[in-house]
PDB file of C-alpha atoms in Angstrom:
ATOM      1  CA  MET A   1       5.312  32.624  18.820  1.00  0.00           C
ATOM      2  CA  ARG A   2       3.344  35.055  16.676  1.00  0.00           C
ATOM      3  CA  GLY A   3       5.013  37.519  14.342  1.00  0.00           C
ATOM      4  CA  PRO A   4       3.748  40.665  12.610  1.00  0.00           C
ATOM      5  CA  ASP A   5       0.925  40.225  10.106  1.00  0.00           C
ATOM      6  CA  ARG A   6       1.984  39.394   6.539  1.00  0.00           C
ATOM      7  CA  LEU A   7       5.556  38.567   7.529  1.00  0.00           C
ATOM      8  CA  PRO A   8       7.539  37.966   4.299  1.00  0.00           C
ATOM      9  CA  GLU A   9       8.294  34.289   3.743  1.00  0.00           C
ATOM     10  CA  GLU A  10      12.080  34.636   3.814  1.00  0.00           C
ATOM     11  CA  LEU A  11      11.940  36.618   7.050  1.00  0.00           C
ATOM     12  CA  TYR A  12       9.565  34.044   8.523  1.00  0.00           C
ATOM     13  CA  ARG A  13      12.088  31.318   7.645  1.00  0.00           C
ATOM     14  CA  GLN A  14      14.785  33.250   9.488  1.00  0.00           C
ATOM     15  CA  VAL A  15      12.560  33.547  12.568  1.00  0.00           C
ATOM     16  CA  LEU A  16      12.067  29.768  12.453  1.00  0.00           C
ATOM     17  CA  GLU A  17      15.851  29.359  12.416  1.00  0.00           C
ATOM     18  CA  GLN A  18      16.098  31.427  15.616  1.00  0.00           C
ATOM     19  CA  LEU A  19      13.408  29.250  17.218  1.00  0.00           C
ATOM     20  CA  ALA A  20      15.258  26.096  16.220  1.00  0.00           C
ATOM     21  CA  ARG A  21      18.343  27.310  18.096  1.00  0.00           C
ATOM     22  CA  LEU A  22      16.334  27.194  21.325  1.00  0.00           C
ATOM     23  CA  SER A  23      14.445  23.965  20.692  1.00  0.00           C
ATOM     24  CA  PRO A  24      14.540  21.292  17.962  1.00  0.00           C
ATOM     25  CA  VAL A  25      10.741  20.896  18.107  1.00  0.00           C
ATOM     26  CA  VAL A  26       9.320  23.792  16.082  1.00  0.00           C
ATOM     27  CA  GLN A  27       6.096  23.606  14.083  1.00  0.00           C
ATOM     28  CA  ALA A  28       5.830  26.043  11.185  1.00  0.00           C
ATOM     29  CA  LEU A  29       2.342  27.545  10.852  1.00  0.00           C
ATOM     30  CA  PRO A  30       2.828  30.178   8.137  1.00  0.00           C
ATOM     31  CA  PRO A  31       2.566  33.020   7.566  1.00  0.00           C
ATOM     32  CA  THR A  32       3.331  34.245  11.111  1.00  0.00           C
ATOM     33  CA  ALA A  33       2.847  31.624  13.864  1.00  0.00           C
ATOM     34  CA  ALA A  34       5.029  28.793  15.173  1.00  0.00           C
ATOM     35  CA  PRO A  35       4.446  26.628  18.282  1.00  0.00           C
ATOM     36  CA  VAL A  36       7.633  25.532  20.065  1.00  0.00           C
ATOM     37  CA  GLU A  37       8.078  22.728  22.591  1.00  0.00           C
ATOM     38  CA  LEU A  38      10.251  24.049  25.450  1.00  0.00           C
ATOM     39  CA  LYS A  39      10.299  21.091  27.862  1.00  0.00           C
ATOM     40  CA  GLY A  40      13.575  19.734  26.556  1.00  0.00           C
ATOM     41  CA  ALA A  41      15.178  23.182  26.356  1.00  0.00           C
ATOM     42  CA  LEU A  42      14.479  24.196  29.974  1.00  0.00           C
ATOM     43  CA  PRO A  43      16.965  21.826  31.696  1.00  0.00           C
ATOM     44  CA  TYR A  44      19.529  22.488  28.958  1.00  0.00           C
ATOM     45  CA  TYR A  45      19.486  26.254  29.515  1.00  0.00           C
ATOM     46  CA  GLY A  46      18.805  25.992  33.248  1.00  0.00           C
ATOM     47  CA  THR A  47      16.160  28.695  33.220  1.00  0.00           C
ATOM     48  CA  ASP A  48      12.392  29.219  33.180  1.00  0.00           C
ATOM     49  CA  PRO A  49      10.006  29.460  30.173  1.00  0.00           C
ATOM     50  CA  HIS A  50       9.445  33.215  30.507  1.00  0.00           C
ATOM     51  CA  HIS A  51      13.166  33.926  30.338  1.00  0.00           C
ATOM     52  CA  LEU A  52      13.501  31.769  27.207  1.00  0.00           C
ATOM     53  CA  GLY A  53      10.656  33.741  25.650  1.00  0.00           C
ATOM     54  CA  GLU A  54      12.485  36.987  26.397  1.00  0.00           C
ATOM     55  CA  VAL A  55      15.705  35.565  24.945  1.00  0.00           C
ATOM     56  CA  LEU A  56      13.881  34.628  21.742  1.00  0.00           C
ATOM     57  CA  ARG A  57      12.324  38.079  21.455  1.00  0.00           C
ATOM     58  CA  VAL A  58      15.682  39.824  21.930  1.00  0.00           C
ATOM     59  CA  ARG A  59      17.307  37.583  19.311  1.00  0.00           C
ATOM     60  CA  THR A  60      14.681  38.146  16.621  1.00  0.00           C
ATOM     61  CA  LEU A  61      14.624  41.888  17.281  1.00  0.00           C
ATOM     62  CA  SER A  62      18.393  42.383  17.367  1.00  0.00           C
ATOM     63  CA  ARG A  63      19.296  39.998  14.531  1.00  0.00           C
ATOM     64  CA  LEU A  64      16.300  40.298  12.203  1.00  0.00           C
ATOM     65  CA  GLY A  65      14.577  43.524  13.203  1.00  0.00           C
ATOM     66  CA  VAL A  66      11.375  41.562  13.914  1.00  0.00           C
ATOM     67  CA  ASP A  67       9.611  42.108  17.246  1.00  0.00           C
ATOM     68  CA  ILE A  68       7.349  39.198  18.107  1.00  0.00           C
ATOM     69  CA  ARG A  69       4.658  38.196  20.584  1.00  0.00           C
ATOM     70  CA  VAL A  70       5.431  35.105  22.635  1.00  0.00           C
ATOM     71  CA  GLY A  71       2.656  33.265  24.450  1.00  0.00           C
ATOM     72  CA  ILE A  72       3.785  30.572  26.887  1.00  0.00           C
ATOM     73  CA  GLY A  73       1.437  28.070  28.470  1.00  0.00           C
ATOM     74  CA  PRO A  74       0.985  24.447  29.545  1.00  0.00           C
ATOM     75  CA  SER A  75      -0.780  23.490  26.291  1.00  0.00           C
ATOM     76  CA  VAL A  76      -0.932  24.488  22.639  1.00  0.00           C
ATOM     77  CA  THR A  77      -4.336  26.125  23.185  1.00  0.00           C
ATOM     78  CA  VAL A  78      -3.230  28.244  26.139  1.00  0.00           C
ATOM     79  CA  ALA A  79       0.029  29.319  24.480  1.00  0.00           C
ATOM     80  CA  ALA A  80      -1.665  30.202  21.183  1.00  0.00           C
ATOM     81  CA  THR A  81      -4.464  32.084  22.963  1.00  0.00           C
ATOM     82  CA  ALA A  82      -1.912  33.972  25.058  1.00  0.00           C
ATOM     83  CA  SER A  83       0.129  35.065  22.033  1.00  0.00           C
ATOM     84  CA  ALA A  84      -3.022  36.486  20.428  1.00  0.00           C
ATOM     85  CA  GLN A  85      -3.902  38.428  23.592  1.00  0.00           C
ATOM     86  CA  ILE A  86      -0.676  40.433  23.641  1.00  0.00           C
ATOM     87  CA  ALA A  87      -1.583  43.869  22.281  1.00  0.00           C
ATOM     88  CA  ALA A  88       2.043  44.803  21.549  1.00  0.00           C
ATOM     89  CA  PRO A  89       5.152  42.668  21.074  1.00  0.00           C
ATOM     90  CA  GLY A  90       6.170  41.038  24.334  1.00  0.00           C
ATOM     91  CA  VAL A  91       5.994  37.830  26.373  1.00  0.00           C
ATOM     92  CA  LEU A  92       2.953  36.551  28.254  1.00  0.00           C
ATOM     93  CA  THR A  93       3.393  33.464  30.424  1.00  0.00           C
ATOM     94  CA  ILE A  94       0.429  31.510  31.812  1.00  0.00           C
ATOM     95  CA  THR A  95       1.425  28.873  34.362  1.00  0.00           C
ATOM     96  CA  PRO A  96      -0.463  25.570  34.675  1.00  0.00           C
ATOM     97  CA  ASP A  97      -2.247  26.653  37.875  1.00  0.00           C
ATOM     98  CA  GLN A  98      -3.333  29.924  36.215  1.00  0.00           C
ATOM     99  CA  ALA A  99      -4.580  28.486  32.930  1.00  0.00           C
ATOM    100  CA  VAL A 100      -8.240  27.700  33.671  1.00  0.00           C
ATOM    101  CA  GLY A 101      -8.894  30.927  35.576  1.00  0.00           C
ATOM    102  CA  TRP A 102      -7.133  33.040  32.972  1.00  0.00           C
ATOM    103  CA  LEU A 103      -9.057  31.458  30.114  1.00  0.00           C
ATOM    104  CA  ALA A 104     -12.365  31.921  31.953  1.00  0.00           C
ATOM    105  CA  GLY A 105     -12.149  35.700  31.814  1.00  0.00           C
ATOM    106  CA  LEU A 106     -11.662  35.894  28.043  1.00  0.00           C
ATOM    107  CA  PRO A 107     -14.414  36.430  25.457  1.00  0.00           C
ATOM    108  CA  VAL A 108     -15.336  33.161  23.794  1.00  0.00           C
ATOM    109  CA  ASP A 109     -13.987  34.238  20.402  1.00  0.00           C
ATOM    110  CA  ALA A 110     -10.521  34.714  21.954  1.00  0.00           C
ATOM    111  CA  LEU A 111     -10.158  30.976  22.625  1.00  0.00           C
ATOM    112  CA  HIS A 112      -7.768  29.488  20.078  1.00  0.00           C
ATOM    113  CA  GLY A 113      -9.750  27.281  17.685  1.00  0.00           C
ATOM    114  CA  ILE A 114     -13.062  29.146  18.045  1.00  0.00           C
ATOM    115  CA  GLY A 115     -13.821  30.877  14.764  1.00  0.00           C
ATOM    116  CA  PRO A 116     -16.305  33.713  14.132  1.00  0.00           C
ATOM    117  CA  ARG A 117     -19.128  31.354  13.112  1.00  0.00           C
ATOM    118  CA  HIS A 118     -18.854  29.201  16.238  1.00  0.00           C
ATOM    119  CA  ALA A 119     -18.531  32.296  18.426  1.00  0.00           C
ATOM    120  CA  MET A 120     -21.719  33.672  16.873  1.00  0.00           C
ATOM    121  CA  LEU A 121     -23.586  30.405  17.491  1.00  0.00           C
ATOM    122  CA  LEU A 122     -22.474  30.307  21.122  1.00  0.00           C
ATOM    123  CA  GLY A 123     -23.375  33.977  21.563  1.00  0.00           C
ATOM    124  CA  GLU A 124     -26.936  33.270  20.422  1.00  0.00           C
ATOM    125  CA  TYR A 125     -27.270  31.041  23.496  1.00  0.00           C
ATOM    126  CA  GLY A 126     -25.718  33.590  25.840  1.00  0.00           C
ATOM    127  CA  ILE A 127     -22.284  31.951  25.962  1.00  0.00           C
ATOM    128  CA  HIS A 128     -20.065  35.004  25.590  1.00  0.00           C
ATOM    129  CA  SER A 129     -17.027  34.048  27.692  1.00  0.00           C
ATOM    130  CA  VAL A 130     -14.703  31.064  27.910  1.00  0.00           C
ATOM    131  CA  GLY A 131     -15.748  30.633  31.555  1.00  0.00           C
ATOM    132  CA  LEU A 132     -19.401  30.271  30.557  1.00  0.00           C
ATOM    133  CA  LEU A 133     -18.400  27.805  27.843  1.00  0.00           C
ATOM    134  CA  ALA A 134     -16.455  25.751  30.389  1.00  0.00           C
ATOM    135  CA  GLY A 135     -19.551  25.597  32.593  1.00  0.00           C
ATOM    136  CA  VAL A 136     -21.777  24.119  29.880  1.00  0.00           C
ATOM    137  CA  ALA A 137     -21.996  20.340  29.626  1.00  0.00           C
ATOM    138  CA  ALA A 138     -19.825  18.953  26.836  1.00  0.00           C
ATOM    139  CA  ALA A 139     -22.823  17.140  25.334  1.00  0.00           C
ATOM    140  CA  THR A 140     -24.679  20.453  25.041  1.00  0.00           C
ATOM    141  CA  VAL A 141     -21.737  22.155  23.333  1.00  0.00           C
ATOM    142  CA  GLN A 142     -21.565  19.244  20.901  1.00  0.00           C
ATOM    143  CA  ARG A 143     -25.219  19.746  20.002  1.00  0.00           C
ATOM    144  CA  LEU A 144     -24.573  23.436  19.372  1.00  0.00           C
ATOM    145  CA  LEU A 145     -21.341  23.189  17.371  1.00  0.00           C
ATOM    146  CA  GLY A 146     -21.358  19.626  16.104  1.00  0.00           C
ATOM    147  CA  GLY A 147     -19.691  16.490  17.444  1.00  0.00           C
ATOM    148  CA  LYS A 148     -15.938  16.974  17.070  1.00  0.00           C
ATOM    149  CA  ALA A 149     -15.925  20.781  17.103  1.00  0.00           C
ATOM    150  CA  GLY A 150     -18.112  20.872  20.202  1.00  0.00           C
ATOM    151  CA  ARG A 151     -16.018  18.320  22.068  1.00  0.00           C
ATOM    152  CA  LEU A 152     -12.793  20.170  21.317  1.00  0.00           C
ATOM    153  CA  ALA A 153     -14.276  23.546  22.301  1.00  0.00           C
ATOM    154  CA  ALA A 154     -15.614  22.174  25.601  1.00  0.00           C
ATOM    155  CA  ASP A 155     -12.286  20.540  26.470  1.00  0.00           C
ATOM    156  CA  ARG A 156     -10.142  23.524  25.568  1.00  0.00           C
ATOM    157  CA  ALA A 157     -12.326  25.919  27.539  1.00  0.00           C
ATOM    158  CA  ARG A 158     -11.495  23.740  30.561  1.00  0.00           C
ATOM    159  CA  GLY A 159      -7.778  23.829  29.757  1.00  0.00           C
ATOM    160  CA  ILE A 160      -7.758  20.279  28.373  1.00  0.00           C
ATOM    161  CA  ASP A 161      -5.575  19.911  25.296  1.00  0.00           C
ATOM    162  CA  PRO A 162      -3.401  16.789  24.992  1.00  0.00           C
ATOM    163  CA  ARG A 163      -1.843  17.830  21.681  1.00  0.00           C
ATOM    164  CA  THR A 164       1.913  18.025  21.431  1.00  0.00           C
ATOM    165  CA  VAL A 165       3.940  20.257  19.149  1.00  0.00           C
ATOM    166  CA  ALA A 166       4.756  18.332  15.971  1.00  0.00           C
ATOM    167  CA  ALA A 167       8.040  19.376  14.369  1.00  0.00           C
ATOM    168  CA  ARG A 168       7.268  20.615  10.859  1.00  0.00           C
ATOM    169  CA  ALA A 169       9.376  22.681   8.496  1.00  0.00           C
ATOM    170  CA  LEU A 170       7.956  25.463   6.388  1.00  0.00           C
ATOM    171  CA  PRO A 171       6.467  23.894   3.241  1.00  0.00           C
ATOM    172  CA  ALA A 172       8.604  24.412   0.172  1.00  0.00           C
ATOM    173  CA  SER A 173       7.553  26.881  -2.485  1.00  0.00           C
ATOM    174  CA  ALA A 174       8.617  27.849  -5.988  1.00  0.00           C
ATOM    175  CA  THR A 175       8.415  31.417  -7.244  1.00  0.00           C
ATOM    176  CA  GLY A 176       8.494  33.108 -10.648  1.00  0.00           C
ATOM    177  CA  ARG A 177       8.903  36.890 -10.978  1.00  0.00           C
ATOM    178  CA  CYS A 178       8.402  39.291 -13.846  1.00  0.00           C
ATOM    179  CA  THR A 179       9.219  43.025 -13.931  1.00  0.00           C
ATOM    180  CA  PHE A 180       7.922  45.122 -16.821  1.00  0.00           C
ATOM    181  CA  ASP A 181      10.361  47.412 -18.617  1.00  0.00           C
ATOM    182  CA  ARG A 182       7.719  50.147 -18.436  1.00  0.00           C
ATOM    183  CA  HIS A 183       4.360  50.589 -16.714  1.00  0.00           C
ATOM    184  CA  THR A 184       1.866  48.570 -18.714  1.00  0.00           C
ATOM    185  CA  LEU A 185      -1.872  48.813 -19.271  1.00  0.00           C
ATOM    186  CA  ASP A 186      -1.822  46.215 -22.053  1.00  0.00           C
ATOM    187  CA  GLY A 187      -4.008  43.280 -20.988  1.00  0.00           C
ATOM    188  CA  ALA A 188      -2.538  41.019 -23.669  1.00  0.00           C
ATOM    189  CA  ALA A 189       1.014  41.746 -22.507  1.00  0.00           C
ATOM    190  CA  VAL A 190       0.088  41.079 -18.885  1.00  0.00           C
ATOM    191  CA  ARG A 191      -1.652  37.807 -19.748  1.00  0.00           C
ATOM    192  CA  SER A 192       1.327  36.753 -21.851  1.00  0.00           C
ATOM    193  CA  ALA A 193       3.739  37.543 -19.006  1.00  0.00           C
ATOM    194  CA  LEU A 194       1.601  35.504 -16.620  1.00  0.00           C
ATOM    195  CA  LEU A 195       1.629  32.579 -19.053  1.00  0.00           C
ATOM    196  CA  GLY A 196       5.406  32.824 -19.157  1.00  0.00           C
ATOM    197  CA  LEU A 197       5.533  32.537 -15.350  1.00  0.00           C
ATOM    198  CA  VAL A 198       3.198  29.533 -15.486  1.00  0.00           C
ATOM    199  CA  VAL A 199       5.516  27.779 -17.948  1.00  0.00           C
ATOM    200  CA  GLN A 200       8.560  28.683 -15.839  1.00  0.00           C
ATOM    201  CA  LEU A 201       6.883  27.388 -12.670  1.00  0.00           C
ATOM    202  CA  GLY A 202       5.727  24.167 -14.348  1.00  0.00           C
ATOM    203  CA  ILE A 203       9.223  23.400 -15.651  1.00  0.00           C
ATOM    204  CA  ARG A 204      10.733  23.998 -12.225  1.00  0.00           C
ATOM    205  CA  LEU A 205       8.202  21.776 -10.456  1.00  0.00           C
ATOM    206  CA  ARG A 206       8.560  18.898 -12.921  1.00  0.00           C
ATOM    207  CA  ARG A 207      12.355  19.018 -12.726  1.00  0.00           C
ATOM    208  CA  ARG A 208      12.173  18.937  -8.929  1.00  0.00           C
ATOM    209  CA  GLY A 209       9.606  16.129  -8.969  1.00  0.00           C
ATOM    210  CA  GLN A 210       7.153  18.314  -7.047  1.00  0.00           C
ATOM    211  CA  ALA A 211       3.502  19.308  -7.358  1.00  0.00           C
ATOM    212  CA  ALA A 212       1.834  22.479  -6.052  1.00  0.00           C
ATOM    213  CA  ARG A 213      -1.263  22.344  -3.878  1.00  0.00           C
ATOM    214  CA  GLY A 214      -1.976  26.031  -4.406  1.00  0.00           C
ATOM    215  CA  LEU A 215      -0.937  29.215  -6.178  1.00  0.00           C
ATOM    216  CA  SER A 216      -0.591  32.824  -5.088  1.00  0.00           C
ATOM    217  CA  LEU A 217      -0.418  35.801  -7.437  1.00  0.00           C
ATOM    218  CA  THR A 218       0.970  39.212  -6.498  1.00  0.00           C
ATOM    219  CA  LEU A 219       0.565  42.265  -8.734  1.00  0.00           C
ATOM    220  CA  THR A 220       2.585  45.425  -8.127  1.00  0.00           C
ATOM    221  CA  PHE A 221       1.483  48.812  -9.423  1.00  0.00           C
ATOM    222  CA  ALA A 222       3.057  52.148 -10.174  1.00  0.00           C
ATOM    223  CA  GLY A 223       3.236  54.031  -6.908  1.00  0.00           C
ATOM    224  CA  GLY A 224       4.214  50.970  -4.889  1.00  0.00           C
ATOM    225  CA  SER A 225       0.802  49.477  -4.085  1.00  0.00           C
ATOM    226  CA  SER A 226       0.181  45.751  -4.530  1.00  0.00           C
ATOM    227  CA  TRP A 227      -2.601  43.172  -4.786  1.00  0.00           C
ATOM    228  CA  GLU A 228      -2.281  39.548  -3.691  1.00  0.00           C
ATOM    229  CA  ARG A 229      -4.567  36.523  -3.753  1.00  0.00           C
ATOM    230  CA  ALA A 230      -4.088  32.785  -3.232  1.00  0.00           C
ATOM    231  CA  ARG A 231      -6.205  29.765  -4.113  1.00  0.00           C
ATOM    232  CA  ARG A 232      -5.906  25.998  -3.814  1.00  0.00           C
ATOM    233  CA  LEU A 233      -5.812  23.655  -6.783  1.00  0.00           C
ATOM    234  CA  LYS A 234      -8.476  20.960  -6.877  1.00  0.00           C
ATOM    235  CA  GLU A 235      -5.636  18.425  -6.786  1.00  0.00           C
ATOM    236  CA  PRO A 236      -1.865  18.922  -6.445  1.00  0.00           C
ATOM    237  CA  SER A 237      -0.371  19.395  -9.905  1.00  0.00           C
ATOM    238  CA  GLU A 238       2.815  20.279 -11.744  1.00  0.00           C
ATOM    239  CA  HIS A 239       1.198  20.488 -15.194  1.00  0.00           C
ATOM    240  CA  ASP A 240       0.999  23.718 -17.187  1.00  0.00           C
ATOM    241  CA  ASP A 241      -2.708  23.321 -18.028  1.00  0.00           C
ATOM    242  CA  ASP A 242      -3.747  23.100 -14.357  1.00  0.00           C
ATOM    243  CA  LEU A 243      -1.423  25.889 -13.240  1.00  0.00           C
ATOM    244  CA  ARG A 244      -2.498  28.159 -16.103  1.00  0.00           C
ATOM    245  CA  ALA A 245      -6.223  27.729 -15.418  1.00  0.00           C
ATOM    246  CA  LEU A 246      -5.852  28.717 -11.757  1.00  0.00           C
ATOM    247  CA  ALA A 247      -3.391  31.535 -12.492  1.00  0.00           C
ATOM    248  CA  TYR A 248      -5.860  33.047 -14.986  1.00  0.00           C
ATOM    249  CA  GLN A 249      -8.656  32.781 -12.401  1.00  0.00           C
ATOM    250  CA  LEU A 250      -6.503  34.682  -9.920  1.00  0.00           C
ATOM    251  CA  MET A 251      -5.710  37.349 -12.522  1.00  0.00           C
ATOM    252  CA  ASP A 252      -9.379  37.700 -13.477  1.00  0.00           C
ATOM    253  CA  GLY A 253     -10.202  38.167  -9.788  1.00  0.00           C
ATOM    254  CA  ALA A 254      -8.028  41.283  -9.700  1.00  0.00           C
ATOM    255  CA  GLY A 255     -10.585  43.098 -11.860  1.00  0.00           C
ATOM    256  CA  LEU A 256      -7.910  45.152 -13.601  1.00  0.00           C
ATOM    257  CA  GLN A 257      -9.154  48.148 -15.558  1.00  0.00           C
ATOM    258  CA  ARG A 258      -6.633  50.983 -15.843  1.00  0.00           C
ATOM    259  CA  GLY A 259      -4.101  49.858 -13.272  1.00  0.00           C
ATOM    260  CA  ARG A 260      -0.511  50.502 -14.360  1.00  0.00           C
ATOM    261  CA  LEU A 261       1.337  47.291 -13.586  1.00  0.00           C
ATOM    262  CA  THR A 262       5.045  47.157 -12.831  1.00  0.00           C
ATOM    263  CA  GLY A 263       5.417  43.443 -12.079  1.00  0.00           C
ATOM    264  CA  LEU A 264       3.960  40.007 -11.330  1.00  0.00           C
ATOM    265  CA  VAL A 265       4.934  37.281  -8.880  1.00  0.00           C
ATOM    266  CA  LEU A 266       3.466  33.775  -9.245  1.00  0.00           C
ATOM    267  CA  LYS A 267       4.214  31.308  -6.465  1.00  0.00           C
ATOM    268  CA  GLY A 268       3.501  27.584  -6.248  1.00  0.00           C
ATOM    269  CA  GLU A 269       2.740  26.868  -2.589  1.00  0.00           C
ATOM    270  CA  ASP A 270       2.563  23.923  -0.192  1.00  0.00           C
ATOM    271  CA  LEU A 271       4.560  21.680  -2.499  1.00  0.00           C
ATOM    272  CA  ALA A 272       4.261  17.907  -2.389  1.00  0.00           C
ATOM    273  CA  TYR A 273       6.429  15.128  -3.811  1.00  0.00           C
ATOM    274  CA  ALA A 274       4.807  14.403  -7.172  1.00  0.00           C
ATOM    275  CA  GLY A 275       5.349  10.662  -6.762  1.00  0.00           C
ATOM    276  CA  HIS A 276       3.052  10.687  -3.730  1.00  0.00           C
ATOM    277  CA  VAL A 277       0.196  12.466  -5.502  1.00  0.00           C
ATOM    278  CA  ALA A 278      -2.630  10.123  -6.429  1.00  0.00           C
ATOM    279  CA  GLN A 279      -3.084   9.881 -10.197  1.00  0.00           C
ATOM    280  CA  GLN A 280      -6.771  10.225 -11.042  1.00  0.00           C
ATOM    281  CA  ILE A 281      -8.194   8.293 -13.968  1.00  0.00           C
ATOM    282  CA  SER A 282      -9.019  10.793 -16.705  1.00  0.00           C
ATOM    283  CA  LEU A 283     -11.512  10.343 -19.539  1.00  0.00           C
ATOM    284  CA  ASP A 284     -10.453  13.641 -21.124  1.00  0.00           C
ATOM    285  CA  ASN A 285      -8.545  12.630 -24.249  1.00  0.00           C
ATOM    286  CA  VAL A 286      -7.556  16.217 -25.012  1.00  0.00           C
ATOM    287  CA  ARG A 287      -5.976  16.624 -21.587  1.00  0.00           C
ATOM    288  CA  GLU A 288      -4.156  13.308 -21.853  1.00  0.00           C
ATOM    289  CA  ALA A 289      -2.772  14.321 -25.256  1.00  0.00           C
ATOM    290  CA  ARG A 290      -1.537  17.611 -23.802  1.00  0.00           C
ATOM    291  CA  LEU A 291       0.247  15.810 -20.971  1.00  0.00           C
ATOM    292  CA  VAL A 292       1.987  13.558 -23.479  1.00  0.00           C
ATOM    293  CA  ALA A 293       2.987  16.636 -25.500  1.00  0.00           C
ATOM    294  CA  GLU A 294       4.193  18.374 -22.341  1.00  0.00           C
ATOM    295  CA  ALA A 295       6.518  15.471 -21.542  1.00  0.00           C
ATOM    296  CA  ALA A 296       7.882  15.563 -25.100  1.00  0.00           C
ATOM    297  CA  VAL A 297       8.448  19.326 -24.901  1.00  0.00           C
ATOM    298  CA  ASP A 298      10.292  18.880 -21.593  1.00  0.00           C
ATOM    299  CA  ARG A 299      12.643  16.385 -23.274  1.00  0.00           C
ATOM    300  CA  ILE A 300      13.350  18.913 -26.028  1.00  0.00           C
ATOM    301  CA  ARG A 301      14.077  21.598 -23.427  1.00  0.00           C
ATOM    302  CA  ASP A 302      16.414  19.256 -21.542  1.00  0.00           C
ATOM    303  CA  LYS A 303      18.375  18.647 -24.746  1.00  0.00           C
ATOM    304  CA  PHE A 304      18.374  22.064 -26.418  1.00  0.00           C
ATOM    305  CA  GLY A 305      17.554  24.572 -23.651  1.00  0.00           C
ATOM    306  CA  VAL A 306      14.470  25.994 -21.953  1.00  0.00           C
ATOM    307  CA  GLY A 307      13.935  28.853 -24.402  1.00  0.00           C
ATOM    308  CA  VAL A 308      13.963  26.745 -27.549  1.00  0.00           C
ATOM    309  CA  ILE A 309      10.265  25.872 -27.384  1.00  0.00           C
ATOM    310  CA  GLY A 310       7.173  27.231 -25.662  1.00  0.00           C
ATOM    311  CA  PRO A 311       3.841  29.008 -26.144  1.00  0.00           C
ATOM    312  CA  ALA A 312       3.751  31.465 -29.058  1.00  0.00           C
ATOM    313  CA  ALA A 313       2.132  34.137 -26.875  1.00  0.00           C
ATOM    314  CA  VAL A 314       5.134  34.135 -24.551  1.00  0.00           C
ATOM    315  CA  ALA A 315       7.660  34.277 -27.389  1.00  0.00           C
ATOM    316  CA  SER A 316       5.887  37.234 -29.001  1.00  0.00           C
ATOM    317  CA  VAL A 317       6.145  39.520 -25.957  1.00  0.00           C
ATOM    318  CA  ARG A 318       9.553  40.576 -24.626  1.00  0.00           C
ATOM    319  CA  SER A 319       8.554  43.446 -22.311  1.00  0.00           C
ATOM    320  CA  CYS A 320       9.020  41.432 -19.131  1.00  0.00           C
ATOM    321  CA  ARG A 321      12.300  40.774 -17.308  1.00  0.00           C
ATOM    322  CA  ARG A 322      12.418  37.596 -15.177  1.00  0.00           C
TER     323      ARG A 322
END
């Protein structure tokens, strides 16, 4: 299944719920894709894969207003490639006896798993279609693309893909939002609001016992336009210092000059259980002292309330509603 580009997270979750009603084996691949294993569902519903794909499309369209593209095939590669080949929402079914011939007629960059760089390398040697790739010895493809990448590309061009769909829920996330009372051009106010979201996010993560692997920042402007970027942390973290450093990098990347901001959204993404995150030995005494202070501040907040203590820059600016 492949949904519209930039499908909102909550809507994507609802699409996953519709998938789960057809089959318990659904693998979330945000922001828009989700492989589904249908073998167990076919005897239960007493129908064929194409009909189940049509049922899914009708359900998401009628219940959620989301029209999707459904690629059905004998392997993950064929199904994913098929879903990407559908120009408009619909269902494309490739049967096992059709798979190799159908793949052969596609351009090499259409094969699921072949990125632009690998497609360019293959094109330099005249390999422009999946059929040509399938006709090249696997050892040669490995020399062109590298060991593992070449082996996988050669196998998948021949319709060989033993992978199964692994059930996986959408990774948890934590979000902080801020709406300005009036359009703001004040860089200090914006930076202060962002710091407030960092503190809010850090508190939430530590109380949940979670750590974020990445952050995304969305800025909204007067007139309705928006800007969004995401980056990964070097290591999963729930600490304010780490979250603040990356959040400021994201903000600096926006290159704001005279943009009139109306709001910010900071999201901690791909959350992990903090107890499973490896604790690296640190020789930074300043950082270690800050972590000790952070734990003490959290205890004060637990006893007297979240707003009783925090960064002075956040307390001095009250133009943002959360």
